[in-house]
Amino acid sequence: EAGVAQSPRYKIIEKRQSVAFWCNPISGHATLYWYQQILGQGPKLLIQFQNNGVVDDSQLPKDRFSAERLKGVDSTLKIQPAKLEDSAVYLCASSLEAPSGRETQYFGPGTRLLVL
Amino acid sequence: GQQVMQIPQYQHVQEGEDFTTYCNSSTTLSNIQWYKQRPGGHPVFLIQLVKSGEVKKQKRLTFQFGEAKKNSSLHITATQTTDVGTYFCAGGQAGTALIFGKGTTLSVSS
């Protein structure tokens, strides 16, 4: 079974530029998550989808971050414009189960973003 | 809001020594999950605990969920170099997203 795919794996941009990340979850997984992991910290949830609907985006900085999952499969996360403090690893995860707080999550390899 | 705290932040052991990391939540949890992240890797699910006082074992790893469902621990017996990584606990409440702790980074010298 293929895992969660993410691209690109690495990205370096200058502040105020835009960047987009792509995620393809495990086939059949209805729930998809985007996390931000700053060096030395645990993953912080940015947004959670069930199929193509947003379940939780309470921690997404909506003035600069946006995400979509239009067809309920793959997803993109965009930052526009980027700030220095956005330097982090952006992890995508998916789950077969519906959001309940108990679902097992499978993480992708992440995209390492460096904002200069 | 809900917070999940882990201690210690770092732990270095000699191969063969035991290791324990502790996880504490500011609120009562419905479940707790543990993940392992190898250096340069991504979190990988280890286990989920649901019941008060639950204890689960995976080979040399022992996971406990506190009676009050507000704390948990992961104990590794006789560490090996393959145990190196960061161990995260993640607390869940019904209907809300998991909250991850900051993790405990384990290093093992042979």
Short mmCIF file of C-alpha atoms in Angstrom, two decimals:
data_model
loop_
_atom_site.label_atom_id
_atom_site.label_comp_id
_atom_site.label_asym_id
_atom_site.label_seq_id
_atom_site.Cartn_x
_atom_site.Cartn_y
_atom_site.Cartn_z
CA GLU A 1 0.00 0.00 0.00
CA ALA A 2 1.47 3.35 -1.03
CA GLY A 3 1.90 5.89 1.72
CA VAL A 4 1.05 9.56 1.87
CA ALA A 5 2.87 11.43 -0.89
CA GLN A 6 4.02 15.02 -0.61
CA SER A 7 5.85 17.39 -2.91
CA PRO A 8 8.11 19.16 -3.06
CA ARG A 9 10.33 17.69 -0.38
CA TYR A 10 12.31 20.89 0.04
CA LYS A 11 11.62 24.52 -0.79
CA ILE A 12 13.63 27.68 -0.24
CA ILE A 13 11.94 31.03 -0.87
CA GLU A 14 12.38 34.63 0.11
CA LYS A 15 10.00 36.36 2.47
CA ARG A 16 6.89 37.80 0.84
CA GLN A 17 7.02 35.16 -1.89
CA SER A 18 4.30 32.56 -2.36
CA VAL A 19 4.63 28.81 -2.06
CA ALA A 20 2.36 25.82 -2.50
CA PHE A 21 2.59 22.29 -1.19
CA TRP A 22 0.82 19.23 -2.53
CA CYS A 23 -0.38 16.10 -0.74
CA ASN A 24 -1.87 12.86 -2.01
CA PRO A 25 -3.27 10.77 0.85
CA ILE A 26 -3.42 7.00 1.10
CA SER A 27 -6.05 5.69 -1.28
CA GLY A 28 -9.48 5.56 0.32
CA HIS A 29 -8.58 7.79 3.27
CA ALA A 30 -11.36 10.32 3.72
CA THR A 31 -9.68 12.44 6.37
CA LEU A 32 -6.68 14.61 5.54
CA TYR A 33 -4.64 16.85 7.81
CA TRP A 34 -2.03 19.53 7.32
CA TYR A 35 0.41 20.12 10.18
CA GLN A 36 3.18 22.62 10.73
CA GLN A 37 6.18 21.32 12.64
CA ILE A 38 8.68 23.92 13.75
CA LEU A 39 12.12 22.62 14.69
CA GLY A 40 12.10 21.14 18.17
CA GLN A 41 8.34 21.09 18.51
CA GLY A 42 5.51 18.70 17.91
CA PRO A 43 3.21 18.87 14.90
CA LYS A 44 0.62 21.63 15.12
CA LEU A 45 -2.62 21.09 13.23
CA LEU A 46 -3.35 23.73 10.62
CA ILE A 47 -6.41 22.28 8.92
CA GLN A 48 -8.38 19.06 8.81
CA PHE A 49 -10.60 17.88 5.95
CA GLN A 50 -13.16 15.12 5.73
CA ASN A 51 -13.59 14.40 2.04
CA ASN A 52 -13.74 17.88 0.52
CA GLY A 53 -15.15 19.63 3.58
CA VAL A 54 -13.21 21.51 6.25
CA VAL A 55 -13.63 20.00 9.73
CA ASP A 56 -11.24 22.23 11.68
CA ASP A 57 -9.23 25.22 10.50
CA SER A 58 -9.18 27.10 13.79
CA GLN A 59 -5.38 27.29 13.87
CA LEU A 60 -4.86 28.19 10.22
CA PRO A 61 -3.55 31.78 9.82
CA LYS A 62 -6.14 32.62 7.25
CA ASP A 63 -4.62 35.97 6.32
CA ARG A 64 -1.75 34.16 4.60
CA PHE A 65 -2.49 30.43 4.56
CA SER A 66 -5.10 28.67 2.45
CA ALA A 67 -5.82 25.04 1.73
CA GLU A 68 -8.18 23.14 -0.47
CA ARG A 69 -9.21 19.59 -1.24
CA LEU A 70 -11.58 20.17 -4.09
CA LYS A 71 -12.27 16.59 -5.18
CA GLY A 72 -11.85 15.04 -1.77
CA VAL A 73 -8.61 13.32 -2.66
CA ASP A 74 -5.39 15.32 -2.99
CA SER A 75 -4.88 18.65 -1.33
CA THR A 76 -2.80 21.80 -1.64
CA LEU A 77 -1.63 24.16 1.06
CA LYS A 78 -0.58 27.66 0.06
CA ILE A 79 1.25 30.43 1.86
CA GLN A 80 1.00 33.94 0.45
CA PRO A 81 2.99 35.96 1.39
CA ALA A 82 5.51 33.93 3.36
CA LYS A 83 7.16 35.22 6.53
CA LEU A 84 10.42 34.16 8.15
CA GLU A 85 8.52 32.42 10.94
CA ASP A 86 6.85 30.12 8.41
CA SER A 87 10.12 28.16 8.11
CA ALA A 88 9.11 24.69 9.20
CA VAL A 89 8.27 21.21 7.99
CA TYR A 90 4.75 20.95 6.61
CA LEU A 91 3.38 17.49 7.21
CA CYS A 92 0.37 15.99 5.54
CA ALA A 93 -1.40 13.07 7.19
CA SER A 94 -4.42 10.99 6.32
CA SER A 95 -6.75 8.64 8.11
CA LEU A 96 -9.22 5.99 7.02
CA GLU A 97 -11.45 6.90 9.93
CA ALA A 98 -13.73 9.89 10.26
CA PRO A 99 -12.52 12.67 12.56
CA SER A 100 -13.20 11.69 16.16
CA GLY A 101 -10.04 12.47 18.08
CA ARG A 102 -9.24 8.73 18.08
CA GLU A 103 -8.29 8.10 14.49
CA THR A 104 -4.88 6.69 13.55
CA GLN A 105 -3.02 9.11 11.34
CA TYR A 106 -0.48 8.22 8.67
CA PHE A 107 2.04 10.93 7.93
CA GLY A 108 3.78 11.80 4.69
CA PRO A 109 7.50 12.64 4.48
CA GLY A 110 6.83 16.37 4.77
CA THR A 111 7.97 19.46 2.91
CA ARG A 112 10.83 21.37 4.50
CA LEU A 113 10.33 25.09 3.92
CA LEU A 114 13.02 27.67 4.51
CA VAL A 115 12.05 31.32 4.22
CA LEU A 116 14.99 33.72 3.82
CA GLY B 1 -7.13 25.55 25.76
CA GLN B 2 -5.98 22.00 26.03
CA GLN B 3 -2.23 21.52 26.46
CA VAL B 4 -0.12 18.39 26.29
CA MET B 5 3.27 18.50 27.96
CA GLN B 6 6.10 16.01 27.74
CA ILE B 7 9.17 15.53 29.88
CA PRO B 8 12.05 15.28 29.56
CA GLN B 9 12.71 17.22 26.38
CA TYR B 10 15.95 15.31 25.77
CA GLN B 11 17.38 12.10 27.16
CA HIS B 12 20.69 10.44 26.44
CA VAL B 13 21.28 6.85 27.54
CA GLN B 14 23.86 4.16 27.08
CA GLU B 15 22.72 1.21 25.04
CA GLY B 16 21.07 -1.30 27.32
CA GLU B 17 19.76 1.27 29.80
CA ASP B 18 16.07 1.91 30.25
CA PHE B 19 14.24 5.05 29.13
CA THR B 20 10.97 6.64 30.16
CA THR B 21 9.10 9.65 28.81
CA TYR B 22 6.08 11.20 30.49
CA CYS B 23 3.10 12.97 29.00
CA ASN B 24 0.65 15.18 30.91
CA SER B 25 -2.54 16.81 29.72
CA SER B 26 -4.23 19.85 31.21
CA THR B 27 -7.60 18.19 30.58
CA THR B 28 -9.08 14.70 30.74
CA LEU B 29 -8.51 12.80 27.52
CA SER B 30 -10.61 10.28 25.67
CA ASN B 31 -7.49 8.63 24.33
CA ILE B 32 -3.77 9.10 23.95
CA GLN B 33 -1.60 8.14 21.01
CA TRP B 34 2.14 7.72 20.77
CA TYR B 35 4.21 8.41 17.67
CA LYS B 36 7.91 7.99 16.88
CA GLN B 37 9.82 10.29 14.57
CA ARG B 38 13.27 9.24 13.45
CA PRO B 39 15.82 12.00 12.71
CA GLY B 40 14.87 13.56 9.40
CA GLY B 41 11.73 11.43 9.19
CA HIS B 42 8.04 11.80 9.82
CA PRO B 43 5.90 10.72 12.78
CA VAL B 44 4.92 7.06 12.72
CA PHE B 45 1.99 5.78 14.79
CA LEU B 46 2.98 3.42 17.58
CA ILE B 47 -0.08 2.83 19.71
CA GLN B 48 -3.35 4.19 21.08
CA LEU B 49 -4.57 3.91 24.68
CA VAL B 50 -8.25 4.41 25.45
CA LYS B 51 -9.10 2.93 28.84
CA SER B 52 -8.29 4.35 32.26
CA GLY B 53 -5.23 2.58 33.69
CA GLU B 54 -4.59 0.76 30.42
CA VAL B 55 -1.17 -0.84 29.89
CA LYS B 56 0.01 -2.08 26.52
CA LYS B 57 3.28 -3.66 25.50
CA GLN B 58 5.09 -3.83 22.19
CA LYS B 59 8.24 -5.91 22.62
CA ARG B 60 10.51 -3.71 24.74
CA LEU B 61 8.07 -0.77 24.82
CA THR B 62 5.48 -0.40 27.58
CA PHE B 63 2.75 2.23 27.36
CA GLN B 64 0.55 3.30 30.26
CA PHE B 65 -2.53 5.51 30.48
CA GLY B 66 -3.18 7.07 33.86
CA GLU B 67 -6.22 6.30 35.98
CA ALA B 68 -7.47 9.88 35.60
CA LYS B 69 -6.81 9.76 31.84
CA LYS B 70 -4.69 12.89 32.06
CA ASN B 71 -1.23 11.37 31.86
CA SER B 72 0.66 8.65 30.09
CA SER B 73 4.11 7.17 29.92
CA LEU B 74 6.27 5.26 27.49
CA HIS B 75 8.98 3.02 28.90
CA ILE B 76 11.65 1.34 26.80
CA THR B 77 13.56 -1.53 28.38
CA ALA B 78 17.17 -2.12 27.41
CA THR B 79 17.42 0.57 24.75
CA GLN B 80 19.04 -0.14 21.41
CA THR B 81 20.50 2.26 18.86
CA THR B 82 17.43 1.65 16.72
CA ASP B 83 15.32 3.35 19.41
CA VAL B 84 16.87 6.73 18.59
CA GLY B 85 14.33 9.39 17.67
CA THR B 86 11.71 11.71 19.07
CA TYR B 87 8.71 10.23 20.82
CA PHE B 88 5.51 12.27 20.73
CA CYS B 89 2.36 11.76 22.68
CA ALA B 90 -0.86 13.16 21.25
CA GLY B 91 -3.95 13.65 23.36
CA GLY B 92 -7.42 13.32 21.96
CA GLN B 93 -10.86 14.36 23.11
CA ALA B 94 -14.09 13.31 21.48
CA GLY B 95 -14.82 15.43 18.44
CA THR B 96 -11.63 17.46 18.58
CA ALA B 97 -8.31 17.19 16.82
CA LEU B 98 -5.32 15.53 18.43
CA ILE B 99 -2.97 17.81 20.33
CA PHE B 100 0.69 16.80 20.08
CA GLY B 101 3.23 17.32 22.80
CA LYS B 102 6.67 18.75 22.02
CA GLY B 103 8.24 15.32 22.17
CA THR B 104 11.14 13.68 23.95
CA THR B 105 14.26 13.19 21.89
CA LEU B 106 16.15 10.04 22.76
CA SER B 107 19.77 9.49 21.86
CA VAL B 108 21.55 6.21 22.51
CA SER B 109 25.27 5.62 22.55
CA SER B 110 26.75 2.19 22.08
#
